[in-house]
mmCIF file of C-alpha atoms in Angstrom:
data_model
loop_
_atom_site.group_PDB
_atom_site.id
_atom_site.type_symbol
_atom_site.label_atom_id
_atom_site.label_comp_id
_atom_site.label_asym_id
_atom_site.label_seq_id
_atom_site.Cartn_x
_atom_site.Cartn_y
_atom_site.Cartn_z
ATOM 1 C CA UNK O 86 229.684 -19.047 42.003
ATOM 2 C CA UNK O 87 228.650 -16.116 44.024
ATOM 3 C CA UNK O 88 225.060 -16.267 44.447
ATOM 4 C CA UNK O 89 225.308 -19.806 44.829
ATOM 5 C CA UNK O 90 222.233 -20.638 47.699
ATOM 6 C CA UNK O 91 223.070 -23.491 50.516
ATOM 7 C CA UNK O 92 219.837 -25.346 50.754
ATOM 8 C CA UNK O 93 221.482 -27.440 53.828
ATOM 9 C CA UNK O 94 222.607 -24.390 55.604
ATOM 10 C CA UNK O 95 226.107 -25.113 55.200
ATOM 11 C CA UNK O 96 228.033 -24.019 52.204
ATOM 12 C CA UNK O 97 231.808 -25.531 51.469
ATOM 13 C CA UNK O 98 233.831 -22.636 50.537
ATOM 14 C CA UNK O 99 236.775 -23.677 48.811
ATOM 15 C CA UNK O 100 239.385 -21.323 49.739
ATOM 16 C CA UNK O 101 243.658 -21.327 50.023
ATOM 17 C CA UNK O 102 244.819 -20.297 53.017
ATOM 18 C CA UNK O 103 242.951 -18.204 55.847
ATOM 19 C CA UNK O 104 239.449 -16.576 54.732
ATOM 20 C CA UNK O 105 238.733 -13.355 54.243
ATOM 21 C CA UNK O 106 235.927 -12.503 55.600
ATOM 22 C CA UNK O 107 234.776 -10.120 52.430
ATOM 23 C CA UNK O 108 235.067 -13.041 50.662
ATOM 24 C CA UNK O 109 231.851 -14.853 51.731
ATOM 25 C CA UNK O 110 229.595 -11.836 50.433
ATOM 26 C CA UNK O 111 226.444 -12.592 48.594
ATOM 27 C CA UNK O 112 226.889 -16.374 50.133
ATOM 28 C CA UNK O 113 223.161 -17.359 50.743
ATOM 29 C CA UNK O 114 221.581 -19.627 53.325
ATOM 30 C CA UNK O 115 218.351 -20.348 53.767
ATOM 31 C CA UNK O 116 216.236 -18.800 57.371
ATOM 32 C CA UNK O 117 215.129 -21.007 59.194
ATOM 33 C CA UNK O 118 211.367 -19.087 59.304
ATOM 34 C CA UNK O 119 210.603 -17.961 56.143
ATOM 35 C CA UNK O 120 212.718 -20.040 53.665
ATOM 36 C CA UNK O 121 213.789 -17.290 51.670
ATOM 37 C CA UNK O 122 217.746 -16.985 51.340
ATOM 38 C CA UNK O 123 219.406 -15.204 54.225
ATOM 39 C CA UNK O 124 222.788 -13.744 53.045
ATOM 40 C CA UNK O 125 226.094 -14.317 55.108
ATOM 41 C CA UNK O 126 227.073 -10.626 55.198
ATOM 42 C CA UNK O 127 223.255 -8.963 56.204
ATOM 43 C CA UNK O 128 223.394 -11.443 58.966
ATOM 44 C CA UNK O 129 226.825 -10.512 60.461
ATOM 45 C CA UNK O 130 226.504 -6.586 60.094
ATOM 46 C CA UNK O 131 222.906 -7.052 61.680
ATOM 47 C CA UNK O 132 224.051 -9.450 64.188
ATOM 48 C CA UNK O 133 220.915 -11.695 63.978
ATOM 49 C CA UNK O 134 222.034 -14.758 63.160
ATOM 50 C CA UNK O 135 225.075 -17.109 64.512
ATOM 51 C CA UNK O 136 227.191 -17.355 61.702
ATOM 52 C CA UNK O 137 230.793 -18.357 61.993
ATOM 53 C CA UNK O 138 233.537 -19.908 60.004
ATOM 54 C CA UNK O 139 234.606 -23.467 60.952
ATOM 55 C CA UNK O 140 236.274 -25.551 59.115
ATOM 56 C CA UNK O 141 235.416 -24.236 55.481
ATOM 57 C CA UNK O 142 232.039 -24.058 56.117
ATOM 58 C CA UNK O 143 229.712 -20.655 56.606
ATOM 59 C CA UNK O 144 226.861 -22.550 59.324
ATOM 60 C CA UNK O 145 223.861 -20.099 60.315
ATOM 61 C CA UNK O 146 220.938 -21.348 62.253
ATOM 62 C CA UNK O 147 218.203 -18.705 63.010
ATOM 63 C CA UNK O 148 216.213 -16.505 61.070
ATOM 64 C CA UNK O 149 216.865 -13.911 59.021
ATOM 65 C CA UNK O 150 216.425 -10.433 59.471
ATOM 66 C CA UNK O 151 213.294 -10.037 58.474
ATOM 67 C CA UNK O 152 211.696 -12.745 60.379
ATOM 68 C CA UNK O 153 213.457 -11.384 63.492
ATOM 69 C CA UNK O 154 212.288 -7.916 62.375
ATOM 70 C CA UNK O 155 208.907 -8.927 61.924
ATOM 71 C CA UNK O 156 208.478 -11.041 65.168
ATOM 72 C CA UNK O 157 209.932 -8.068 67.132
ATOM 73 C CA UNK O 158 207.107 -6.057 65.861
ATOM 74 C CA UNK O 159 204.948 -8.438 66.356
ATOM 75 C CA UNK O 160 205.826 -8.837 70.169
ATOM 76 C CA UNK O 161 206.253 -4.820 70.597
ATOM 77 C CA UNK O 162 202.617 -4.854 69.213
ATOM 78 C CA UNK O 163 201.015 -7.562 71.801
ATOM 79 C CA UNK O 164 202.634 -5.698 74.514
ATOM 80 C CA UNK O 165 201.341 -2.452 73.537
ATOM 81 C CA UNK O 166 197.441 -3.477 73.357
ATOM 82 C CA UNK O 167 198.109 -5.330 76.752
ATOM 83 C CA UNK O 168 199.585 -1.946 78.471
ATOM 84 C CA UNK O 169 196.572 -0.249 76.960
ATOM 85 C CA UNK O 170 194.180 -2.997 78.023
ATOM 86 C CA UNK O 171 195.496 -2.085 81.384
ATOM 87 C CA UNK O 172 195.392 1.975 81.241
ATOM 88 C CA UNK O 173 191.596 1.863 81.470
ATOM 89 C CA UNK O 174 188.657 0.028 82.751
ATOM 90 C CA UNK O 175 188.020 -3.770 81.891
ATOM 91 C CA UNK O 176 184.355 -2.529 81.472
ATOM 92 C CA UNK O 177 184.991 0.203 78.811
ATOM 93 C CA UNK O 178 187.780 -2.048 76.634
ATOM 94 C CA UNK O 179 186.247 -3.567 74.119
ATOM 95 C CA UNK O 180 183.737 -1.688 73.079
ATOM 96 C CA UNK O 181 181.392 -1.874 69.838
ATOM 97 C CA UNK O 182 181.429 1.700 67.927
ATOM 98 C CA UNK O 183 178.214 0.824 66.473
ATOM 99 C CA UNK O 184 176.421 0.832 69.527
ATOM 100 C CA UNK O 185 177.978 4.433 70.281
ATOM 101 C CA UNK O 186 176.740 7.650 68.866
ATOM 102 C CA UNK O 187 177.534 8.051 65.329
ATOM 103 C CA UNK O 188 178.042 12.201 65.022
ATOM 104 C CA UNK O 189 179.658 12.368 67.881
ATOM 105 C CA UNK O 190 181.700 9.388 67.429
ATOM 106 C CA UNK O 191 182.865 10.673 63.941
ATOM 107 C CA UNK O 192 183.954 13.869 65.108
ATOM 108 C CA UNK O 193 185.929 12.938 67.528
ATOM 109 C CA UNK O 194 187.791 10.041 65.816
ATOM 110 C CA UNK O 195 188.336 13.089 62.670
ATOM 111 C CA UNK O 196 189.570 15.033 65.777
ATOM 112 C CA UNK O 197 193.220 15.738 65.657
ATOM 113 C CA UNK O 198 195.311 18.107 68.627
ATOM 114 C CA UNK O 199 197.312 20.901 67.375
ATOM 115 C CA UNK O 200 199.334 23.552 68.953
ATOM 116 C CA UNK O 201 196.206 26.206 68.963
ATOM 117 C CA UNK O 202 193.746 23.211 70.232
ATOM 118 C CA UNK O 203 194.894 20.436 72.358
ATOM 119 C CA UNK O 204 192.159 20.086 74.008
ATOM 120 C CA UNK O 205 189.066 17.909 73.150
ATOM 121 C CA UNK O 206 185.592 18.055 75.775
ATOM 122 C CA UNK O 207 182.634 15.493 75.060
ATOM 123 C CA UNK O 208 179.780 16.516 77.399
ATOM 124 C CA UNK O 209 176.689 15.030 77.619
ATOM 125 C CA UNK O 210 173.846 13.099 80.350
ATOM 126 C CA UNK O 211 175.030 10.129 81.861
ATOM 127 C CA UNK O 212 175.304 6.906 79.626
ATOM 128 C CA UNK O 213 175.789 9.128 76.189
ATOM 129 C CA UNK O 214 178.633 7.234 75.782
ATOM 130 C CA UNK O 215 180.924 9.821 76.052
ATOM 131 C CA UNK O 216 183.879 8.197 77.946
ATOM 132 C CA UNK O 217 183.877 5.439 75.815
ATOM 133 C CA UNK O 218 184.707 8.068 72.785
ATOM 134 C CA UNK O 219 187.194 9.581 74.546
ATOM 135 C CA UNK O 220 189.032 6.177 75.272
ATOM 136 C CA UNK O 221 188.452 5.129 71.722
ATOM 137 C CA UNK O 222 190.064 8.426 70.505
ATOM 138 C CA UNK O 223 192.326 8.447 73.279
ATOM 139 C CA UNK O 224 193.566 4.611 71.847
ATOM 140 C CA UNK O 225 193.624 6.204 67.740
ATOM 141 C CA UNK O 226 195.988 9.367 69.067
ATOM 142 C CA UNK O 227 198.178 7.075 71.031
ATOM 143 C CA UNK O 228 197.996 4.343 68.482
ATOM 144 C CA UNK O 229 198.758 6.143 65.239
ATOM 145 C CA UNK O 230 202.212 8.070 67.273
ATOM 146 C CA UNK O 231 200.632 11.587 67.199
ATOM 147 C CA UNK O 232 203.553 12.631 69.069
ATOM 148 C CA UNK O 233 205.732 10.627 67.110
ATOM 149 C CA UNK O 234 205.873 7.623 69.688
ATOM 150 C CA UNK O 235 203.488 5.455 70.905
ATOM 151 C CA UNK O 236 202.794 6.859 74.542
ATOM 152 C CA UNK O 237 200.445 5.015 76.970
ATOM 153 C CA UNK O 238 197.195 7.048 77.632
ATOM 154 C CA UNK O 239 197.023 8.249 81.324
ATOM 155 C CA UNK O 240 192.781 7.922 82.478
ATOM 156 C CA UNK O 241 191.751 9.298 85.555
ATOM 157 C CA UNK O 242 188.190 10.637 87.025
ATOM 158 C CA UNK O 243 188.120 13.623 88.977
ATOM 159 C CA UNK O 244 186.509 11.301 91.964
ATOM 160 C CA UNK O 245 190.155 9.892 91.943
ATOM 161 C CA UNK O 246 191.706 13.026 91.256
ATOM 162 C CA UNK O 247 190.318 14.359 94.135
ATOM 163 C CA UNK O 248 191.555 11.789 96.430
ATOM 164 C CA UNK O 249 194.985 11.793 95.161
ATOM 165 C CA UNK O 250 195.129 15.378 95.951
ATOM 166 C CA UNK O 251 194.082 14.689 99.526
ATOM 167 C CA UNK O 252 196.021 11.693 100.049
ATOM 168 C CA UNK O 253 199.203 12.991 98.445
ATOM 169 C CA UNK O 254 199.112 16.542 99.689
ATOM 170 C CA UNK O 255 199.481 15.861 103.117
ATOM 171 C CA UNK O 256 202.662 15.382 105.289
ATOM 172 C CA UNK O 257 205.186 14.020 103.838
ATOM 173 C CA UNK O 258 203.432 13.299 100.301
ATOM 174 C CA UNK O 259 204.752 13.886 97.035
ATOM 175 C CA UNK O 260 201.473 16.220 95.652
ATOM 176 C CA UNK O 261 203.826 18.652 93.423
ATOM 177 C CA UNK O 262 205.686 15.285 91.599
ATOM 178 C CA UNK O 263 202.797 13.641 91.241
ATOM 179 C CA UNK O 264 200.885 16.745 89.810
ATOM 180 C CA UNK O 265 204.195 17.353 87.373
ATOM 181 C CA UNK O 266 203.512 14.112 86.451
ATOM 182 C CA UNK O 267 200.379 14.467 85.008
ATOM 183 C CA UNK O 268 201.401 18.152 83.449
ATOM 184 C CA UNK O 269 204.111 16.186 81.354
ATOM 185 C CA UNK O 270 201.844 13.118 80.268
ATOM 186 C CA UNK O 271 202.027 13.428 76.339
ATOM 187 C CA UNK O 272 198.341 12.128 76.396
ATOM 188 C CA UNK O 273 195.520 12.639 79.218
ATOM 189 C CA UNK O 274 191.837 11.452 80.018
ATOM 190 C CA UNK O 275 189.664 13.603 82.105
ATOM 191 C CA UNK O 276 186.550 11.630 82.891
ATOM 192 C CA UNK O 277 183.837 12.850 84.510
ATOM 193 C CA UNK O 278 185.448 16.103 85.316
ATOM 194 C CA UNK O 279 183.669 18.853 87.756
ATOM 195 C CA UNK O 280 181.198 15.545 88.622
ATOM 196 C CA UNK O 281 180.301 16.485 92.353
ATOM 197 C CA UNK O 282 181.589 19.302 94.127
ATOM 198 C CA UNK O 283 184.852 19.955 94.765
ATOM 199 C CA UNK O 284 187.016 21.408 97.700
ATOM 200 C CA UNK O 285 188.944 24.605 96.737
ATOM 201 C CA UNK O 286 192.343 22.521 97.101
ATOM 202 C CA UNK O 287 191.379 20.227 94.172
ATOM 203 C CA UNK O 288 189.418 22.813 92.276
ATOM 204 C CA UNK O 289 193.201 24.776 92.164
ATOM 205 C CA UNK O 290 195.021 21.746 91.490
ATOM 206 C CA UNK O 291 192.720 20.915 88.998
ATOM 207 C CA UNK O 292 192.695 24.075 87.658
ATOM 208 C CA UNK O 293 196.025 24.400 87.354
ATOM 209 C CA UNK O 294 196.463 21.315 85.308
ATOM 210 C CA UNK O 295 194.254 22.167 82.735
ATOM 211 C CA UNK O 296 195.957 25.617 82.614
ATOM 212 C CA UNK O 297 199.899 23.907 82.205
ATOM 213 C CA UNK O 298 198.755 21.159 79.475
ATOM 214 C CA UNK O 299 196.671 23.582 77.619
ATOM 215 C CA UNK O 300 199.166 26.682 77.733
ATOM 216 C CA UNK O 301 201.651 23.750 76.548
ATOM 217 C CA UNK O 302 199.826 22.374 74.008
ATOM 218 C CA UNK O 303 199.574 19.102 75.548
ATOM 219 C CA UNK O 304 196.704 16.740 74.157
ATOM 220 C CA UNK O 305 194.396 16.580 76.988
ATOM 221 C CA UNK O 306 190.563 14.913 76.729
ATOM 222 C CA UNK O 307 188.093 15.481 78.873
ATOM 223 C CA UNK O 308 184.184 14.295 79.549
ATOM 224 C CA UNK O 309 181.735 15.551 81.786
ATOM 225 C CA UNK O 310 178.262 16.272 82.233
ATOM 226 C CA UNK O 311 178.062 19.993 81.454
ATOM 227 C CA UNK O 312 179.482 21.864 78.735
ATOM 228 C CA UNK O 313 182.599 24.336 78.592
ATOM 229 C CA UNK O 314 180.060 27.300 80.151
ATOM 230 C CA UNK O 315 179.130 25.086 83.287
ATOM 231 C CA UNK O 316 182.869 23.687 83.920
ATOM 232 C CA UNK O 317 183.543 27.563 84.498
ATOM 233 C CA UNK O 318 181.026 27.604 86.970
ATOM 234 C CA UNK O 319 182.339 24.739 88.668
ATOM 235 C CA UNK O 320 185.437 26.200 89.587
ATOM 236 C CA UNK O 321 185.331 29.356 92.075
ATOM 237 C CA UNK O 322 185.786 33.002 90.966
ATOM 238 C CA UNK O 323 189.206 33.097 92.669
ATOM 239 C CA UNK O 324 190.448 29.697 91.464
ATOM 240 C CA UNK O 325 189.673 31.081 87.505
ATOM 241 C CA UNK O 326 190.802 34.316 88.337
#
């Protein structure tokens, strides 16, 4: 009988002779997992399960390959909301959407990037909430494979963009890779941009950042106190020229 299931996991296949292997097609076995039948030739062409001939007898012990499908998944997914646990602030993970405002909130979870606008800016006074939208959006883009992969969110203020530029543009330090770096991120967070003042070096590396991912249409977020008129005016006449 073809479809005849083994509910021991081990099947005696009568056979003269050696076996071909063709021959145990559509021989079923329950997993291991699930229950369900697990059939001899899905698990050899998929390479999930240990089956081998011994003796007569077809033995697999494992799951199929669904289970293993579906606990893959399952792993992949735990590991991705840990490495986005870890690309922001413990204080700004978990937070309520309720508590945040609702307008802007809405819009810019109905936000999506396109080739003409890749760029997103929530301004507003301190505590608005507006860089816990952007991560919240930030998490939706990278979560739902916008660029057609799930890409870990790169966050960074412009306090810490401003040291990197003086610690890595030094002597010896690797400024122009690290810059590149952030040109090519599929997905950036600009918090607090323009917050302070800021020397001419970082207000033209700055500048210049915005100009490459924009000009490239690379999905860029940014937050800051002022809107689009007063980031202009926080950036010299010769740096925006």
């Amino acid at each position: 009988e073809k479809w005849r299931t083994c509910t021991d996991r081990r099947f005696e296949f009568l056979f003269r002779g050696e076996v071909d292997e063709w021959e145990l097609d559509g021989l079923a076995v329950p997993c291991n997992r699930c229950g369900k039948p697990s059939f001899f030739r899905e698990n050899i062409e998929e390479n999930r399960i240990t089956g081998e001939l011994r003796m007569g007898c077809v033995v697999n012990d494992g799951p199929c390959g669904a289970c293993v499908r579906a606990e893959q998944a399952k792993r992949e997914d735990e590991e991705w909301q840990r490495n986005i646990a870890r690309a922001f602030p413990p204080i700004f993970t978990g937070t309520d959407p309720n508590r945040l405002p609702q307008q802007a909130l809405g819009a810019a979870m109905d936000w999506t990037p396109s080739r003409d606008k890749p760029g997103l800016i929530l301004h507003g006074p301190t505590g608005s909430g507006k860089t816990r939208i952007a991560i919240l959006t930030a998490c939706r883009l990278a979560d739902q494979g916008t660029h057609g992969w799930r890409d870990i969110p790169k966050w960074i203020t412009s306090v810490e963009f401003g040291h990197e530029v003086f610690n890595r543009f030094g002597a010896g330090g690797d400024g122009p890779r690290w810059i590149e770096s952030l040109q090519e991120k599929s997905l950036l967070v600009l918090d607090d941009v323009v917050k302070g003042k800021l020397t001419e070096r970082v207000q033209s590396e700055l500048f210049g950042l915005l100009d490459h991912r924009f000009s490239h249409s690379k999905t860029t977020i940014l937050t800051c106190n002022v809107g689009s008129s007063g980031m202009s005016e926080a950036f010299s006449k010769d740096v925006g020229a």
